[in-house]
Coordinates of N, CA and C in Angstrom, one line a residue:
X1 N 0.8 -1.2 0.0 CA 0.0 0.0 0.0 C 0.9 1.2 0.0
X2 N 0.5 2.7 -0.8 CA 0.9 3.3 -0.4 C -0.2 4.8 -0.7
X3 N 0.6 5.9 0.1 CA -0.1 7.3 0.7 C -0.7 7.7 -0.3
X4 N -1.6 8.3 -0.7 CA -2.3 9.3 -1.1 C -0.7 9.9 -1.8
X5 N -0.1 10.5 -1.0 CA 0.9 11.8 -1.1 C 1.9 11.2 -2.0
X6 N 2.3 9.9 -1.0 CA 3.3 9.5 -1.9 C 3.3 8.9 -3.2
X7 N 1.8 8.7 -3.2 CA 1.6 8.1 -4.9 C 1.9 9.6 -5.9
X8 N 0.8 10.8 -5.5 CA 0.9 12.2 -5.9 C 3.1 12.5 -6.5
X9 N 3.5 12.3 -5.4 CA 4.9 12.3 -5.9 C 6.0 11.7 -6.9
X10 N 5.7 10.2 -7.5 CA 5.9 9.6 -7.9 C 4.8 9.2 -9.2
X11 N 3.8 9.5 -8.8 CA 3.1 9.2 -10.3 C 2.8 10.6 -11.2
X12 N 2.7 10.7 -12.6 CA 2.1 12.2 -13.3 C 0.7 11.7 -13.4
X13 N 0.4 10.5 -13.4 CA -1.1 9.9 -14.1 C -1.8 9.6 -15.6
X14 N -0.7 9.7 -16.0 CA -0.2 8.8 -17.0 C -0.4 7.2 -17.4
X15 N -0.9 6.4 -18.0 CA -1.0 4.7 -17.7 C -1.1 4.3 -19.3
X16 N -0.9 3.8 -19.3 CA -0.9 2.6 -20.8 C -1.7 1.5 -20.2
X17 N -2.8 0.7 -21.6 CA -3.6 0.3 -21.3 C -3.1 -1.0 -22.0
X18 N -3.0 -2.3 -21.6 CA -2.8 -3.2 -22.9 C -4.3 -4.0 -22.7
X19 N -5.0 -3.8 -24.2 CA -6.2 -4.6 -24.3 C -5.9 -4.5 -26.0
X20 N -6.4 -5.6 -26.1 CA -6.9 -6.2 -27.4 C -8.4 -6.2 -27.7
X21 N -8.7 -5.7 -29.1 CA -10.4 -5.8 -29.5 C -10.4 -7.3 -30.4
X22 N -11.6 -7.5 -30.7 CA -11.6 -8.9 -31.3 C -10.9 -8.5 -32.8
X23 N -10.4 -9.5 -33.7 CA -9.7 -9.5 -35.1 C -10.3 -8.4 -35.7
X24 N -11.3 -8.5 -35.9 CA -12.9 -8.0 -36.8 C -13.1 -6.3 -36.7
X25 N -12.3 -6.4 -35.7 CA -12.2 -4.7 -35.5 C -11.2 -3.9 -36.2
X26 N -11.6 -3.1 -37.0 CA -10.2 -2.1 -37.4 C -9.9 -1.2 -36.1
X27 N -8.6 -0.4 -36.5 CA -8.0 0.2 -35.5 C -9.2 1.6 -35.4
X28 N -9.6 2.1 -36.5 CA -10.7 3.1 -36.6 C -11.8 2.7 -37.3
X29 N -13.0 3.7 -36.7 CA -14.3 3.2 -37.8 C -14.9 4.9 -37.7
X30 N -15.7 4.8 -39.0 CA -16.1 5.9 -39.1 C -17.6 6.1 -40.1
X31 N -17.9 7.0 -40.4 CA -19.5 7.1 -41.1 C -18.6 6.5 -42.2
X32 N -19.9 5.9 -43.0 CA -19.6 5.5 -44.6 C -18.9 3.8 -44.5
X33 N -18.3 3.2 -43.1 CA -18.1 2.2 -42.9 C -18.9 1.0 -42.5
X34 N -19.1 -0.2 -42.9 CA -20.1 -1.5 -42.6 C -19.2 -3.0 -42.3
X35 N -20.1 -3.4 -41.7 CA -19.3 -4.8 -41.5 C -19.5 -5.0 -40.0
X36 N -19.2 -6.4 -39.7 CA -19.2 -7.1 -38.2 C -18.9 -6.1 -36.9
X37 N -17.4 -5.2 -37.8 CA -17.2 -4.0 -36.6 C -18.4 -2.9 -35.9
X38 N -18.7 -2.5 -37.1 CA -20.2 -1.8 -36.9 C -21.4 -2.2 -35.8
X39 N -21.7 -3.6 -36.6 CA -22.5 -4.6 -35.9 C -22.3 -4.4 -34.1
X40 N -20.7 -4.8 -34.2 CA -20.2 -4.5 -32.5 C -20.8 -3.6 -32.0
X41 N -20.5 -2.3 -32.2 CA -20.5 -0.9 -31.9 C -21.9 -0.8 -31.4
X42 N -22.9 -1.3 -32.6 CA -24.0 -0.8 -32.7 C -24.9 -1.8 -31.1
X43 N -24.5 -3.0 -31.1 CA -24.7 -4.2 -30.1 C -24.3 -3.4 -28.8
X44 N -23.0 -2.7 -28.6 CA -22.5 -2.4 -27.7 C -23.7 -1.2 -27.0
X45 N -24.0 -0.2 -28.1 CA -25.0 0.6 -27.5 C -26.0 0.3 -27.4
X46 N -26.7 -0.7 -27.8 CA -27.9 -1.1 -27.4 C -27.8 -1.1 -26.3
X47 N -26.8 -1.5 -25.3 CA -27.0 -1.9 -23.4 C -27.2 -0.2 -23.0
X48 N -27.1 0.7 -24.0 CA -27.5 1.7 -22.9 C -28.7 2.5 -23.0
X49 N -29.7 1.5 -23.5 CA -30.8 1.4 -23.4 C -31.8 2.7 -23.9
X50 N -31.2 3.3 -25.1 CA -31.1 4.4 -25.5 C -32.7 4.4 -26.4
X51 N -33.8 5.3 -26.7 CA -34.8 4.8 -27.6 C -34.4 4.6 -28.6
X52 N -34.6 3.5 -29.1 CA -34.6 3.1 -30.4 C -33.3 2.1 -30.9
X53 N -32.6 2.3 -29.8 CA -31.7 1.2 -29.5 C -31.2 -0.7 -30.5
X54 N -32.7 -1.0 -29.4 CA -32.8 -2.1 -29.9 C -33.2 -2.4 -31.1
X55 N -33.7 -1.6 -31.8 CA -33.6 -1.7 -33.4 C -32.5 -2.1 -34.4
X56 N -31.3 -1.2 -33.7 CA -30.3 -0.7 -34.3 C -28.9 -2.1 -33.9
X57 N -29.5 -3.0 -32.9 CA -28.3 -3.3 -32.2 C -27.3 -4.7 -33.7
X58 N -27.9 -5.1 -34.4 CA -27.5 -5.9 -35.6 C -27.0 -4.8 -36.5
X59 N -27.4 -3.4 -36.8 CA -27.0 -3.0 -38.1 C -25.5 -2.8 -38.3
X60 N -25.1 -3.2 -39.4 CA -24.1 -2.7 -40.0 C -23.5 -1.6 -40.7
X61 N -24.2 -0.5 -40.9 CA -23.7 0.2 -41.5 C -23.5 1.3 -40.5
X62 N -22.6 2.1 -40.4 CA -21.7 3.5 -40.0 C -22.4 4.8 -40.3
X63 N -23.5 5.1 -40.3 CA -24.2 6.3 -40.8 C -24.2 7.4 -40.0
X64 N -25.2 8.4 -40.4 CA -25.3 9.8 -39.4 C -25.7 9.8 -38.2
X65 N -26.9 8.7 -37.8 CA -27.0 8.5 -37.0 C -26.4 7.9 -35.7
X66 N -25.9 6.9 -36.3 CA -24.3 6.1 -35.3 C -23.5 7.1 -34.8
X67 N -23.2 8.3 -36.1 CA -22.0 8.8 -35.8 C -22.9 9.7 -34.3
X68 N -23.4 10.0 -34.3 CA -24.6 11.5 -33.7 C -24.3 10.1 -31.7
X69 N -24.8 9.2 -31.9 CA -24.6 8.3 -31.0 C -23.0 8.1 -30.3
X70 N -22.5 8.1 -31.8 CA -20.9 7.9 -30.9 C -20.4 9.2 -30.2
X71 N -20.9 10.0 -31.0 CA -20.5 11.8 -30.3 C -21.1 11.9 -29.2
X72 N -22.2 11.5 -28.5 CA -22.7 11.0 -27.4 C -21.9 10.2 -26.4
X73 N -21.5 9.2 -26.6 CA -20.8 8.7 -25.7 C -19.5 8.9 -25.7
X74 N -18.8 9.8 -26.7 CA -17.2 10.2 -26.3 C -17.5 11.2 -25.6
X75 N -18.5 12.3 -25.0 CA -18.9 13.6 -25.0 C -19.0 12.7 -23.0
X76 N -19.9 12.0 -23.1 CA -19.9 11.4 -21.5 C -19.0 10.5 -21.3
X77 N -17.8 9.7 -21.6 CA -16.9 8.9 -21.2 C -15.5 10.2 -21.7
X78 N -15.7 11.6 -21.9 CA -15.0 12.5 -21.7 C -13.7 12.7 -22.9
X79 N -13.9 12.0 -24.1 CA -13.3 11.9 -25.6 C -13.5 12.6 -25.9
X80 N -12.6 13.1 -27.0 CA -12.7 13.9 -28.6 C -14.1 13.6 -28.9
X81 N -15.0 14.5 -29.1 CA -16.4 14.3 -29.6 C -16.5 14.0 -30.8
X82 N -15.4 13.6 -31.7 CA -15.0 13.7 -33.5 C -15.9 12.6 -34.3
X83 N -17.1 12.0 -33.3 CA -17.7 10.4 -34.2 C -16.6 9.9 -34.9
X84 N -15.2 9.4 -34.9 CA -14.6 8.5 -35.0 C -14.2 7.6 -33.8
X85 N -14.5 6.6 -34.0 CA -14.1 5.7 -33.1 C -12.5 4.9 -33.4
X86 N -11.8 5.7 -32.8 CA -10.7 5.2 -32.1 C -10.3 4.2 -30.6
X87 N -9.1 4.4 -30.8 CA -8.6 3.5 -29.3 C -9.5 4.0 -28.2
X88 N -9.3 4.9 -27.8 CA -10.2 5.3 -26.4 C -11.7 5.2 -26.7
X89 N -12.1 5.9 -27.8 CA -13.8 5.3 -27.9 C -14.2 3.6 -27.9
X90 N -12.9 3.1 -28.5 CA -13.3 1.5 -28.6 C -13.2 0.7 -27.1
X91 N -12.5 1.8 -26.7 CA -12.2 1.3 -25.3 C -13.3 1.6 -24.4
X92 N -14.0 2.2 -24.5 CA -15.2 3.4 -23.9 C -16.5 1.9 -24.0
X93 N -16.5 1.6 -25.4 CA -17.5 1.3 -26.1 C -17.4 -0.6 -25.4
X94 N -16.3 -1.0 -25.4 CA -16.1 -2.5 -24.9 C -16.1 -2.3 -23.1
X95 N -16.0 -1.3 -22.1 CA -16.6 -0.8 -20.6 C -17.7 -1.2 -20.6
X96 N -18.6 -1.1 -21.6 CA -20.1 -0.6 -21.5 C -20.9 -2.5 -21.1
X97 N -20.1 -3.2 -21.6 CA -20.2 -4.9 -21.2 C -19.7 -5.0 -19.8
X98 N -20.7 -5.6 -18.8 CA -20.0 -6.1 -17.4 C -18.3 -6.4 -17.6
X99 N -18.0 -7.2 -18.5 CA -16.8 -8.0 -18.6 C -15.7 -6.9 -19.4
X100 N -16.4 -6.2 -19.6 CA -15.3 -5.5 -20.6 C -14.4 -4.6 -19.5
X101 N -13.2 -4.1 -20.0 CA -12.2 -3.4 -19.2 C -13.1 -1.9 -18.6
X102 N -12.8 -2.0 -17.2 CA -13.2 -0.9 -16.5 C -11.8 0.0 -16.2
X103 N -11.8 1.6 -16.0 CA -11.1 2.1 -15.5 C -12.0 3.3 -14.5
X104 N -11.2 3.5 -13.0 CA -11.9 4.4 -12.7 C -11.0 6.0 -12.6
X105 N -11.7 6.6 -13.0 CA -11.4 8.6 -12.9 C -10.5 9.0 -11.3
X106 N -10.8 8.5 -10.1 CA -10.5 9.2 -9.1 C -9.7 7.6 -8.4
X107 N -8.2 8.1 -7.9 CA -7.8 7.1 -6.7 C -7.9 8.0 -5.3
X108 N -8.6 6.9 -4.3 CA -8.7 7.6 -3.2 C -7.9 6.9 -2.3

């Protein structure tokens, strides 16, 4: 264990993350994009039980609307609001599953 203080001294807060996404995933996605990745994305926000959600949770395609959804959740998991989904949004986006990697904001 150590202090509050003496973590403050020694750490900047700073961390590297090592996770892997499944194959199927490119490193980015973006509007105008389809396929299994999409599918993910779109499955992933269905759990946040959003209207109209569960319609959407199979689709494949990357549209205006996804993108409008992803700016949404980088905007509350505190991301570039750019609707690309990058490293940290895919990271954001795989949180959202009980099992998927959690990080918390504050060490007490």
């Amino acid at each position: 264990d150590i202090s509050r203080a003496d973590l403050d001294q020694f750490w900047d807060g700073d961390f590297v993350v090592l996770w892997r996404l499944p194959d199927y995933v490119p490193a980015k996605l973006k509007r105008g994009d389809n396929g299994p990745a999409v599918a993910w994305v779109n499955s992933q926000l269905a759990s946040l039980n959003e209207p109209g959600a569960e319609l959407r949770g199979s689709d494949d395609r990357f549209d205006a609307a996804l993108e409008d959804r992803i700016r949404n959740l980088q905007t509350t998991f505190g991301v570039k609001a750019d609707g690309i989904i990058g490293p940290e949004t895919f990271f954001a986006l795989a949180a959202l599953d009980e099992t998927g990697p959690h990080l918390t904001r504050v060490v007490d």
